[in-house]
Amino acid sequence: MDQLITYSLHLADTTLILAQRNAEWCAHGPILEQDIAITNITLDLIGQSRNFYQYAATLINQSAEAVAEPATEDSLAYLRTEREYKNLLITELPNGDWANTILRQFFFSVFQFGLLEQLQKGSDAQLAAIAEKSIKETTYHVKWSSEWVIRLGDGTEESHQRMINAIHNLWTYTGEFFIPAVYEKDVLPHVDFDALKSAWLEKITEIFTEATLSVPPASFMQTGGKTGHHTEHLGFILTDLQHLQKTYPGAEW
Amino acid sequence: MELIDLEKKFQEKIDKEIKIEPLDWMPEAYRKTNVRQISQHAHSEIVGMLPEGNWISRAPSLKRKAILIAKVQDEAGHGLYLYSAAETLGTSREQMIDDLHSGKAKYSSIFNYPTLTWADMGAVGWLVDGAAILNQVMLCRTSYGPYARAMVRICKEESFHQRQGFESLIVLSKGTAEQKAMCQDAINRWWWPSLMMFGPKDSESTNSDQSMKWKIKRKTNDELRQNFVDMIAEQVKLLGMTLPDPDLKWNEATKHYDFGEINWEEFWNVVKGNGPCNRQRLEARNKAHKEGDWVRAAALAHAEKRKNKLAKQDLAVA
């Protein structure tokens, strides 16, 4: 049970923090249509995170350790600390430019698509149901971000160079997708993470080829997000995110 | 046909409530007034995303965050319809956006005020969107067809915005002492600027008469402002809050609320660029646009490459 709670929180934190980052583009996008598009993705991710938080809250409230104050989606999102958050490191990195933002979305969405397929086949009915709903959204996120990778990779000299810079920034954070934490192995005994990684790499290679970009060689990968060892960025994100709940404890909004 | 006859026929159509469509003959001044008004309206939607966007990262619950993001996104959509409506009059979106960024074109001055607390999200929804709706409901019947049709869609979403703004203030008004104070403070700060949204008094308004004759507008600034005061003076009671106007009181003879004098010096100052956030708003828009230059250039370059590639394939097949 504890492992399932932790895993649900990992999924919830990951989607929330990516949404929080993407939301920084809202009203600041490079063109109106794309401002709307990335904001749509942000809304999808918030919706997914709410489903995972609500599930975690239900599990916590059913467990023996349930306390007087029941857990809610908001208590889990707003009152947990930097070391308790279990999101993937890649989601908390600063947005950088549009190339960096869309490449992160692409890496993440292709990974998430493969993961959600596996969750649908898993033994936990609730996770499977959330995955079934989410994968429709993620299918679009993969399509949208793939198109942008191709457009920028095979656009101008400048956009191509910016994509190379983005790959350089982000590649070292992609390994964490496929290195399961203890709780993931426990909750997802049926998932072959190496196979997930091969399928991911295949899709990345396909799109990069069309985008005239090269896939970097295997190299050192950063990890830690899944167990609460974050970059220095997360503290600032949470300070912002949790500002009102921390300033006015216990208030309803 | 003589110009004078064309103008006569045009006015007859207007009088018969027949919509003017993009390819119809229209007086140059009618075209210009509509471009000015529709593009100003579009710019207001886009600049208006900034003060609300200011609280997205700090929204106090996940539900509020989702609602706020959806709302700001709606404003972007409204901007798109409106730019498209204005483009039917022969001015490109690029030109309109350039005019916004250079400071030549105006947008609603209300967005030059800062959003200081979370309660401002509610107050903006209730008061600012509430004031905008009165104007927009009228514009659903404006004489230029594409503008009127865009407004029908926009009004549906705006009335949802106003309701959610009011609903979030209701929650604050029933909350802790600090939340109540936050709610009252936001109302105090947004009330007068909201009244200013209807523009100068009828006696001072330069564009009003002709716009009424052409049915671009169907109510005067003062009429709309009075409707707004009458509506809000009642709704504020449901919040258990007050409006910051000692002269506000029901007038049994006129069946309207009397209200105090607007600070017109402040109004003109903000219009002229001296509001608390004029500079920041334009800087933010310019920055987003400038940082998007290379993205738009890349998208165009890629589309061109694709087109050439497809053309070559077609040739090969032929």
Coordinates of C-alpha atoms in Angstrom, one line a residue:
Chain A
M1 CA 0.0 0.0 0.0
D2 CA 2.8 2.5 1.0
Q3 CA 4.5 1.8 -2.3
L4 CA 1.4 2.4 -4.3
I5 CA 0.8 5.7 -2.5
T6 CA 4.4 6.8 -3.1
Y7 CA 4.1 5.8 -6.8
S8 CA 0.9 7.7 -7.2
L9 CA 2.5 10.7 -5.6
H10 CA 5.5 10.4 -8.0
L11 CA 3.1 10.4 -11.0
A12 CA 1.1 13.4 -9.5
D13 CA 4.2 15.4 -8.7
T14 CA 5.8 14.9 -12.1
T15 CA 2.7 16.0 -14.0
L16 CA 2.1 19.0 -11.6
I17 CA 5.6 20.3 -11.8
L18 CA 5.7 20.0 -15.5
A19 CA 2.4 21.9 -15.7
Q20 CA 3.7 24.5 -13.4
R21 CA 6.7 25.1 -15.7
N22 CA 4.7 25.0 -18.9
A23 CA 2.2 27.5 -17.4
E24 CA 5.0 30.1 -17.3
W25 CA 4.5 30.4 -21.0
C26 CA 0.8 31.4 -20.7
A27 CA 0.5 34.9 -22.0
H28 CA 4.2 34.9 -23.1
G29 CA 4.3 32.4 -26.0
P30 CA 6.0 33.0 -29.3
I31 CA 2.7 33.3 -31.2
L32 CA -0.9 33.3 -30.0
E33 CA -1.9 29.9 -31.5
Q34 CA 1.1 28.2 -29.7
D35 CA 0.4 30.1 -26.5
I36 CA -3.0 28.4 -26.6
A37 CA -1.5 25.0 -27.5
I38 CA 1.0 24.8 -24.7
T39 CA -1.6 26.0 -22.3
N40 CA -3.9 23.2 -23.4
I41 CA -1.1 20.7 -22.5
T42 CA -0.7 22.5 -19.2
L43 CA -4.3 22.0 -18.5
D44 CA -4.2 18.3 -19.4
L45 CA -1.2 17.8 -17.1
I46 CA -2.9 19.5 -14.2
G47 CA -6.0 17.3 -14.8
Q48 CA -3.8 14.2 -14.7
S49 CA -2.0 15.3 -11.6
R50 CA -5.3 15.9 -9.9
N51 CA -6.4 12.4 -10.7
F52 CA -3.2 10.9 -9.2
Y53 CA -3.3 13.1 -6.1
Q54 CA -6.9 12.3 -5.5
Y55 CA -6.1 8.6 -5.8
A56 CA -3.2 9.0 -3.4
A57 CA -5.4 10.8 -1.0
T58 CA -8.0 8.1 -1.1
L59 CA -5.3 5.5 -0.4
I60 CA -3.8 7.5 2.5
N61 CA -7.2 8.0 4.1
Q62 CA -8.0 4.3 3.9
S63 CA -4.6 3.3 5.4
A64 CA -4.0 2.6 9.0
E65 CA -2.0 5.8 9.5
A66 CA -4.9 8.0 8.5
V67 CA -5.0 11.0 10.8
A68 CA -7.8 13.3 11.9
E69 CA -7.2 15.7 9.1
P70 CA -7.9 13.7 5.9
A71 CA -5.5 14.0 2.9
T72 CA -6.8 15.9 -0.1
E73 CA -5.4 16.7 -3.5
D74 CA -4.5 20.1 -2.2
S75 CA -2.9 19.0 1.1
L76 CA -0.7 16.7 -1.0
A77 CA 0.3 19.3 -3.6
Y78 CA 0.5 22.3 -1.2
L79 CA 1.8 21.0 2.1
R80 CA 4.6 18.6 1.1
T81 CA 8.2 19.7 1.1
E82 CA 11.1 19.6 -1.3
R83 CA 12.4 16.3 0.0
E84 CA 8.9 14.7 -0.1
Y85 CA 8.3 15.6 -3.7
K86 CA 9.0 12.7 -6.1
N87 CA 8.8 14.3 -9.5
L88 CA 11.3 13.6 -12.3
L89 CA 14.2 16.0 -12.4
I90 CA 13.6 17.0 -16.0
T91 CA 10.2 18.5 -15.1
E92 CA 11.6 21.0 -12.7
L93 CA 14.3 22.5 -14.9
P94 CA 13.8 26.1 -16.0
N95 CA 11.9 26.4 -19.3
G96 CA 14.8 28.0 -21.2
D97 CA 13.8 29.0 -24.7
W98 CA 11.0 27.5 -26.8
A99 CA 13.4 24.8 -28.2
N100 CA 14.2 23.7 -24.7
T101 CA 10.6 23.7 -23.6
I102 CA 9.3 21.7 -26.6
L103 CA 12.1 19.2 -26.5
R104 CA 11.5 18.5 -22.8
Q105 CA 7.8 18.0 -23.6
F106 CA 8.7 15.7 -26.4
F107 CA 11.1 13.6 -24.3
F108 CA 8.6 13.4 -21.5
S109 CA 5.5 12.8 -23.6
V110 CA 7.1 9.9 -25.6
F111 CA 8.1 8.4 -22.3
Q112 CA 4.7 9.0 -20.7
F113 CA 2.9 7.4 -23.6
G114 CA 4.9 4.2 -23.2
L115 CA 4.4 4.2 -19.4
L116 CA 0.6 4.8 -19.7
E117 CA 0.3 1.9 -22.1
Q118 CA 1.9 -0.3 -19.4
L119 CA -0.3 1.2 -16.6
Q120 CA -3.4 0.3 -18.6
K121 CA -2.2 -3.3 -18.5
G122 CA -1.3 -3.2 -14.8
S123 CA -3.2 -4.9 -11.9
D124 CA -4.3 -1.6 -10.3
A125 CA -7.7 -0.8 -11.7
Q126 CA -7.7 2.9 -10.7
L127 CA -4.2 3.6 -12.2
A128 CA -5.4 1.8 -15.3
A129 CA -8.5 3.9 -15.5
I130 CA -6.5 7.2 -15.1
A131 CA -4.0 5.9 -17.7
E132 CA -6.8 5.1 -20.2
K133 CA -8.1 8.7 -19.9
S134 CA -4.7 10.3 -19.9
I135 CA -3.2 8.5 -22.9
K136 CA -5.6 10.2 -25.3
E137 CA -4.2 13.5 -24.2
T138 CA -0.6 12.3 -24.3
T139 CA -1.1 11.1 -27.8
Y140 CA -1.7 14.7 -28.8
H141 CA 1.2 15.9 -26.7
V142 CA 3.5 13.5 -28.6
K143 CA 2.2 14.7 -31.9
W144 CA 2.4 18.4 -31.1
S145 CA 5.9 18.2 -29.6
S146 CA 7.2 15.9 -32.4
E147 CA 6.0 18.4 -35.0
W148 CA 7.9 21.2 -33.2
V149 CA 11.1 19.2 -32.9
I150 CA 11.0 18.6 -36.7
R151 CA 10.1 22.2 -37.4
L152 CA 12.9 23.7 -35.3
G153 CA 15.5 21.0 -36.1
D154 CA 14.8 21.4 -39.8
G155 CA 13.9 25.1 -39.8
T156 CA 16.6 27.8 -39.8
E157 CA 20.3 27.6 -38.9
E158 CA 19.5 29.4 -35.6
S159 CA 16.6 27.1 -34.7
H160 CA 18.7 24.0 -35.5
Q161 CA 21.5 25.3 -33.2
R162 CA 19.0 26.0 -30.4
M163 CA 17.7 22.4 -30.7
I164 CA 21.3 21.1 -30.4
N165 CA 21.8 23.3 -27.3
A166 CA 18.5 22.0 -25.8
I167 CA 19.5 18.4 -26.5
H168 CA 22.8 19.1 -24.7
N169 CA 20.9 20.6 -21.7
L170 CA 18.3 17.9 -21.3
W171 CA 19.8 14.6 -22.5
T172 CA 21.4 13.8 -19.1
Y173 CA 18.0 14.0 -17.4
T174 CA 16.3 11.4 -19.7
G175 CA 17.9 8.4 -18.1
E176 CA 15.8 8.8 -15.0
F177 CA 12.7 7.8 -16.9
F178 CA 14.0 4.2 -17.1
I179 CA 15.8 3.6 -13.8
P180 CA 13.0 2.4 -11.6
A181 CA 12.8 3.4 -7.9
V182 CA 12.1 0.6 -5.4
Y183 CA 8.4 1.6 -5.3
E184 CA 8.1 1.4 -9.1
K185 CA 9.4 -2.1 -9.2
D186 CA 7.0 -3.0 -6.5
V187 CA 3.9 -1.4 -8.1
L188 CA 4.9 -2.3 -11.7
P189 CA 6.3 -5.9 -11.5
H190 CA 5.1 -6.5 -15.1
V191 CA 7.0 -3.6 -16.7
D192 CA 10.2 -4.1 -18.5
F193 CA 12.0 -0.8 -18.2
D194 CA 14.7 -1.7 -20.7
A195 CA 12.0 -2.5 -23.3
L196 CA 10.3 0.9 -22.5
K197 CA 13.7 2.6 -23.0
S198 CA 14.3 0.9 -26.4
A199 CA 10.8 1.9 -27.6
W200 CA 11.4 5.5 -26.4
L201 CA 14.8 5.6 -28.1
E202 CA 13.4 4.3 -31.3
K203 CA 10.7 7.1 -31.4
I204 CA 13.3 9.8 -30.5
T205 CA 15.6 8.5 -33.3
E206 CA 12.8 8.5 -35.8
I207 CA 11.8 12.1 -35.1
F208 CA 15.4 13.3 -34.7
T209 CA 16.2 11.9 -38.1
E210 CA 13.4 13.8 -39.7
A211 CA 14.5 16.9 -37.8
T212 CA 18.1 16.4 -39.1
L213 CA 19.3 16.1 -35.4
S214 CA 21.6 13.5 -34.0
V215 CA 20.8 11.3 -31.0
P216 CA 23.6 11.7 -28.4
P217 CA 25.7 8.7 -27.5
A218 CA 25.0 6.9 -24.2
S219 CA 26.4 9.0 -21.3
F220 CA 26.1 9.7 -17.6
M221 CA 22.5 10.2 -16.4
Q222 CA 21.3 12.4 -13.5
T223 CA 18.9 10.7 -11.1
G224 CA 17.4 11.5 -7.7
G225 CA 14.0 13.1 -8.3
K226 CA 12.1 9.8 -7.7
T227 CA 13.6 9.6 -4.2
G228 CA 13.3 13.3 -3.3
H229 CA 16.9 14.4 -4.2
H230 CA 16.2 17.4 -6.5
T231 CA 17.9 20.2 -8.3
E232 CA 18.1 23.6 -6.6
H233 CA 15.2 24.7 -8.7
L234 CA 12.4 22.8 -7.0
G235 CA 12.5 24.8 -3.7
F236 CA 11.7 27.9 -5.6
I237 CA 8.9 26.3 -7.6
L238 CA 7.3 25.1 -4.4
T239 CA 7.7 28.4 -2.7
D240 CA 5.7 30.0 -5.5
L241 CA 3.2 27.1 -5.8
Q242 CA 2.5 26.9 -2.1
H243 CA 2.6 30.6 -1.2
L244 CA -1.0 31.1 -0.2
Q245 CA -1.6 27.8 1.5
K246 CA 1.6 28.4 3.6
T247 CA 0.8 32.0 4.3
Y248 CA -2.8 31.4 5.4
P249 CA -2.8 27.9 6.9
G250 CA -6.1 26.1 6.9
A251 CA -8.1 28.7 4.8
E252 CA -10.5 27.5 2.2
W253 CA -10.2 29.0 -1.3
Chain B
M1 CA -22.8 55.1 -58.3
E2 CA -22.1 58.5 -56.7
L3 CA -20.4 58.5 -53.3
I4 CA -23.4 60.2 -51.8
D5 CA -25.8 57.5 -53.1
L6 CA -23.5 54.7 -51.8
E7 CA -23.5 56.4 -48.4
K8 CA -27.2 56.7 -48.5
K9 CA -27.7 53.0 -49.4
F10 CA -25.2 52.0 -46.7
Q11 CA -27.1 54.0 -44.0
E12 CA -30.4 52.4 -45.2
K13 CA -29.0 49.0 -44.7
I14 CA -27.9 49.9 -41.2
D15 CA -31.3 51.3 -40.4
K16 CA -32.9 48.1 -41.6
E17 CA -30.7 46.1 -39.3
I18 CA -28.9 44.4 -42.2
K19 CA -25.4 43.4 -41.2
I20 CA -22.5 44.9 -43.1
E21 CA -20.2 42.2 -44.5
P22 CA -16.5 42.4 -45.5
L23 CA -17.0 42.7 -49.3
D24 CA -19.8 45.3 -49.0
W25 CA -19.1 48.9 -49.8
M26 CA -18.6 51.0 -46.6
P27 CA -17.5 54.5 -45.9
E28 CA -13.7 54.7 -45.1
A29 CA -14.5 56.1 -41.7
Y30 CA -16.7 53.2 -40.9
R31 CA -13.9 50.8 -41.9
K32 CA -11.4 52.8 -39.9
T33 CA -13.5 53.0 -36.8
N34 CA -14.2 49.3 -36.8
V35 CA -10.5 48.4 -37.3
R36 CA -9.6 50.7 -34.5
Q37 CA -12.3 49.3 -32.2
I38 CA -11.9 45.6 -33.0
S39 CA -8.2 45.7 -32.8
Q40 CA -8.3 47.6 -29.6
H41 CA -10.6 45.0 -28.3
A42 CA -8.3 42.2 -29.5
H43 CA -5.3 43.9 -27.8
S44 CA -7.2 44.2 -24.6
E45 CA -7.8 40.4 -24.5
I46 CA -4.1 39.8 -25.1
V47 CA -2.7 42.4 -22.7
G48 CA -5.4 41.3 -20.2
M49 CA -3.8 37.9 -20.0
L50 CA -0.8 39.4 -18.2
P51 CA -2.4 40.6 -14.9
E52 CA -4.3 37.4 -14.5
G53 CA -1.3 35.3 -15.7
N54 CA 0.5 36.9 -12.8
W55 CA -1.3 34.6 -10.3
I56 CA -1.3 31.3 -12.2
S57 CA 1.8 29.9 -10.5
R58 CA 0.4 30.9 -7.1
A59 CA -3.2 29.9 -7.4
P60 CA -4.2 28.5 -3.9
S61 CA -5.7 25.2 -5.0
L62 CA -5.4 22.9 -8.0
K63 CA -9.0 23.5 -9.0
R64 CA -8.5 27.3 -8.9
K65 CA -5.3 26.9 -10.9
A66 CA -7.0 25.0 -13.6
I67 CA -9.9 27.5 -13.7
L68 CA -7.5 30.4 -13.9
I69 CA -5.4 28.9 -16.7
A70 CA -8.5 28.0 -18.7
K71 CA -9.7 31.6 -18.3
V72 CA -6.5 33.2 -19.4
Q73 CA -6.4 30.7 -22.3
D74 CA -10.0 31.8 -23.3
E75 CA -8.8 35.4 -23.5
A76 CA -6.1 34.3 -26.0
G77 CA -8.8 32.6 -28.0
H78 CA -10.9 35.8 -27.9
G79 CA -7.9 37.7 -29.1
L80 CA -7.6 35.3 -32.1
Y81 CA -11.3 35.6 -33.2
L82 CA -11.1 39.4 -32.9
Y83 CA -7.8 39.7 -34.9
S84 CA -9.5 37.6 -37.5
A85 CA -12.6 39.7 -37.5
A86 CA -10.5 42.9 -37.9
E87 CA -8.4 41.3 -40.7
T88 CA -11.6 41.0 -42.8
L89 CA -11.4 44.8 -43.0
G90 CA -8.1 44.6 -44.7
T91 CA -5.5 45.2 -41.9
S92 CA -3.1 42.4 -41.2
R93 CA -2.7 40.9 -37.7
E94 CA 1.0 41.6 -38.0
Q95 CA 0.3 45.3 -38.6
M96 CA -2.2 45.5 -35.6
I97 CA 0.3 43.8 -33.3
D98 CA 3.1 46.1 -34.5
D99 CA 0.8 49.0 -33.6
L100 CA 0.2 47.6 -30.1
H101 CA 3.9 47.1 -29.5
S102 CA 4.9 50.5 -30.7
G103 CA 2.3 52.1 -28.4
K104 CA 0.3 53.5 -31.3
A105 CA -2.7 51.3 -30.7
K106 CA -4.5 51.4 -27.4
Y107 CA -5.9 48.6 -25.2
S108 CA -8.3 48.8 -22.3
S109 CA -6.6 50.9 -19.5
I110 CA -7.9 48.6 -16.8
F111 CA -5.1 46.2 -17.5
N112 CA -2.6 48.8 -16.5
Y113 CA -3.5 48.2 -12.9
P114 CA -1.6 45.6 -10.9
T115 CA -3.0 42.4 -9.5
L116 CA -1.7 42.5 -5.9
T117 CA -3.4 39.7 -4.1
W118 CA -5.3 36.5 -4.9
A119 CA -8.6 38.3 -4.3
D120 CA -7.8 40.4 -7.4
M121 CA -8.5 37.3 -9.5
G122 CA -12.1 37.3 -8.2
A123 CA -12.5 41.0 -8.4
V124 CA -11.2 41.1 -12.0
G125 CA -13.6 38.4 -13.0
W126 CA -16.5 40.0 -11.3
L127 CA -16.0 43.7 -12.0
V128 CA -13.7 43.9 -15.0
D129 CA -15.3 41.0 -16.9
G130 CA -18.7 42.2 -15.7
A131 CA -18.1 45.7 -17.2
A132 CA -16.8 44.1 -20.4
I133 CA -19.8 41.9 -20.7
L134 CA -22.2 44.8 -20.7
N135 CA -20.3 46.3 -23.6
Q136 CA -20.0 43.0 -25.4
V137 CA -23.7 42.0 -25.1
M138 CA -24.4 45.3 -26.9
L139 CA -21.8 44.4 -29.5
C140 CA -23.4 41.1 -30.3
R141 CA -25.8 43.4 -32.3
T142 CA -23.2 45.7 -33.8
S143 CA -23.6 46.4 -37.4
Y144 CA -20.4 44.8 -38.7
G145 CA -21.2 41.1 -39.2
P146 CA -17.9 39.4 -38.4
Y147 CA -17.5 41.5 -35.2
A148 CA -21.1 40.7 -34.1
R149 CA -20.6 37.0 -34.7
A150 CA -17.3 36.9 -32.8
M151 CA -18.9 38.7 -29.9
V152 CA -21.7 36.0 -29.6
R153 CA -19.1 33.4 -28.9
I154 CA -17.0 35.6 -26.7
C155 CA -20.0 36.6 -24.5
K156 CA -20.8 33.0 -23.6
E157 CA -17.3 32.5 -22.2
E158 CA -17.1 35.9 -20.6
S159 CA -20.3 35.3 -18.6
F160 CA -18.7 32.1 -17.3
H161 CA -15.7 34.2 -16.3
Q162 CA -17.8 36.7 -14.4
R163 CA -19.6 33.9 -12.5
Q164 CA -16.4 32.2 -11.5
G165 CA -14.9 35.5 -10.4
F166 CA -17.9 36.2 -8.2
E167 CA -18.0 32.6 -6.9
S168 CA -14.4 32.9 -5.8
L169 CA -15.1 36.1 -4.0
I170 CA -18.1 34.5 -2.2
V171 CA -15.6 31.9 -0.9
L172 CA -13.3 34.6 0.4
S173 CA -16.2 36.6 1.9
K174 CA -17.1 33.6 4.0
G175 CA -13.5 32.8 4.9
T176 CA -11.1 34.0 7.6
A177 CA -10.8 37.6 8.7
E178 CA -7.7 37.9 6.5
Q179 CA -9.6 36.6 3.5
K180 CA -12.5 39.0 4.1
A181 CA -10.1 41.9 4.3
M182 CA -8.4 40.7 1.1
C183 CA -11.7 40.6 -0.7
Q184 CA -12.8 44.1 0.4
D185 CA -9.4 45.5 -0.5
A186 CA -9.6 44.1 -4.0
I187 CA -13.1 45.6 -4.5
N188 CA -11.9 48.9 -3.2
R189 CA -9.0 49.0 -5.7
W190 CA -10.9 47.7 -8.8
W191 CA -14.2 49.6 -8.4
W192 CA -13.3 53.0 -9.8
P193 CA -11.1 51.7 -12.6
S194 CA -14.0 49.4 -13.6
L195 CA -16.3 52.4 -13.9
M196 CA -13.6 54.1 -16.1
M197 CA -13.8 51.1 -18.5
F198 CA -16.9 52.6 -20.1
G199 CA -14.9 55.6 -21.3
P200 CA -15.4 59.3 -21.0
K201 CA -18.8 60.8 -20.2
D202 CA -21.1 61.2 -23.2
S203 CA -20.6 64.9 -23.1
E204 CA -16.8 64.4 -23.6
S205 CA -16.8 61.4 -25.9
T206 CA -15.7 62.3 -29.5
N207 CA -16.5 59.1 -31.3
S208 CA -19.9 58.4 -29.8
D209 CA -22.5 60.1 -32.1
Q210 CA -21.3 58.7 -35.4
S211 CA -20.8 55.2 -33.9
M212 CA -24.4 55.3 -32.6
K213 CA -25.7 56.3 -36.0
W214 CA -23.8 53.5 -37.7
K215 CA -25.0 51.1 -34.9
I216 CA -21.4 50.2 -34.1
K217 CA -22.5 51.1 -30.6
R218 CA -26.1 50.9 -29.4
K219 CA -25.8 52.4 -26.0
T220 CA -23.8 55.4 -24.8
N221 CA -20.9 55.2 -22.3
D222 CA -23.0 56.7 -19.6
E223 CA -26.0 54.4 -20.2
L224 CA -23.7 51.3 -20.0
R225 CA -21.9 52.7 -16.9
Q226 CA -25.3 53.2 -15.2
N227 CA -26.4 49.6 -16.0
F228 CA -23.1 48.4 -14.5
V229 CA -23.5 50.4 -11.3
D230 CA -27.1 49.2 -10.8
M231 CA -26.0 45.6 -11.3
I232 CA -23.0 45.7 -9.0
A233 CA -24.6 47.7 -6.3
E234 CA -27.0 44.8 -5.8
Q235 CA -24.5 42.0 -6.2
V236 CA -22.1 43.4 -3.7
K237 CA -24.7 42.9 -1.0
L238 CA -24.6 39.2 -1.5
L239 CA -20.9 39.3 -0.7
G240 CA -21.5 41.3 2.5
M241 CA -18.9 43.8 1.2
T242 CA -19.2 47.5 0.2
L243 CA -18.3 49.7 -2.8
P244 CA -15.9 52.5 -2.0
D245 CA -18.2 55.3 -2.9
P246 CA -19.9 57.4 -0.1
D247 CA -22.3 58.9 -2.7
L248 CA -23.6 55.6 -3.9
K249 CA -27.3 55.4 -3.1
W250 CA -30.6 54.3 -4.6
N251 CA -32.6 57.0 -6.3
E252 CA -36.3 56.3 -6.1
A253 CA -37.2 58.9 -8.7
T254 CA -34.8 57.7 -11.4
K255 CA -35.0 54.0 -10.4
H256 CA -31.2 54.0 -10.6
Y257 CA -28.3 54.2 -8.2
D258 CA -26.6 57.6 -8.0
F259 CA -22.9 57.4 -7.7
G260 CA -19.9 59.7 -7.0
E261 CA -17.7 61.5 -9.5
I262 CA -15.0 59.5 -11.3
N263 CA -11.5 60.7 -11.0
W264 CA -11.1 61.7 -14.6
E265 CA -7.6 63.0 -14.1
E266 CA -6.5 59.5 -13.1
F267 CA -8.4 58.1 -16.1
W268 CA -6.6 60.4 -18.6
N269 CA -3.2 59.8 -16.9
V270 CA -3.6 56.0 -17.3
V271 CA -4.7 56.4 -21.0
K272 CA -1.6 58.6 -21.6
G273 CA 0.7 55.9 -20.3
N274 CA 1.1 56.9 -16.6
G275 CA -0.8 54.0 -15.0
P276 CA 1.0 51.8 -12.5
C277 CA 1.8 49.0 -15.1
N278 CA 1.6 50.6 -18.6
R279 CA 5.3 50.2 -19.1
Q280 CA 5.5 46.6 -17.7
R281 CA 2.6 45.5 -19.9
L282 CA 4.0 46.7 -23.1
E283 CA 7.5 45.5 -22.2
A284 CA 6.1 42.0 -21.5
R285 CA 4.3 41.9 -24.9
N286 CA 7.3 43.2 -26.7
K287 CA 9.6 40.7 -25.0
A288 CA 7.4 37.7 -25.8
H289 CA 7.1 38.8 -29.4
K290 CA 10.8 39.5 -29.8
E291 CA 11.8 36.2 -28.2
G292 CA 9.4 34.5 -30.6
D293 CA 11.0 36.0 -33.7
W294 CA 13.3 33.1 -34.3
V295 CA 10.5 30.6 -33.6
R296 CA 8.2 32.1 -36.2
A297 CA 11.1 32.4 -38.7
A298 CA 11.9 28.7 -38.2
A299 CA 8.3 27.7 -38.6
L300 CA 8.0 29.6 -41.9
A301 CA 11.4 28.3 -43.1
H302 CA 10.3 24.7 -42.4
A303 CA 6.9 25.2 -44.0
E304 CA 8.7 26.5 -47.1
K305 CA 11.1 23.5 -47.2
R306 CA 8.1 21.1 -46.8
K307 CA 6.3 22.7 -49.6
N308 CA 9.3 22.4 -52.0
K309 CA 9.8 18.8 -51.0
L310 CA 6.2 18.0 -51.7
A311 CA 6.3 19.8 -55.0
K312 CA 9.4 17.8 -56.0
Q313 CA 7.6 14.6 -55.1
D314 CA 4.6 15.6 -57.1
L315 CA 6.9 16.2 -60.1
A316 CA 8.5 12.8 -59.7
V317 CA 5.1 11.1 -59.6
A318 CA 4.0 13.0 -62.7

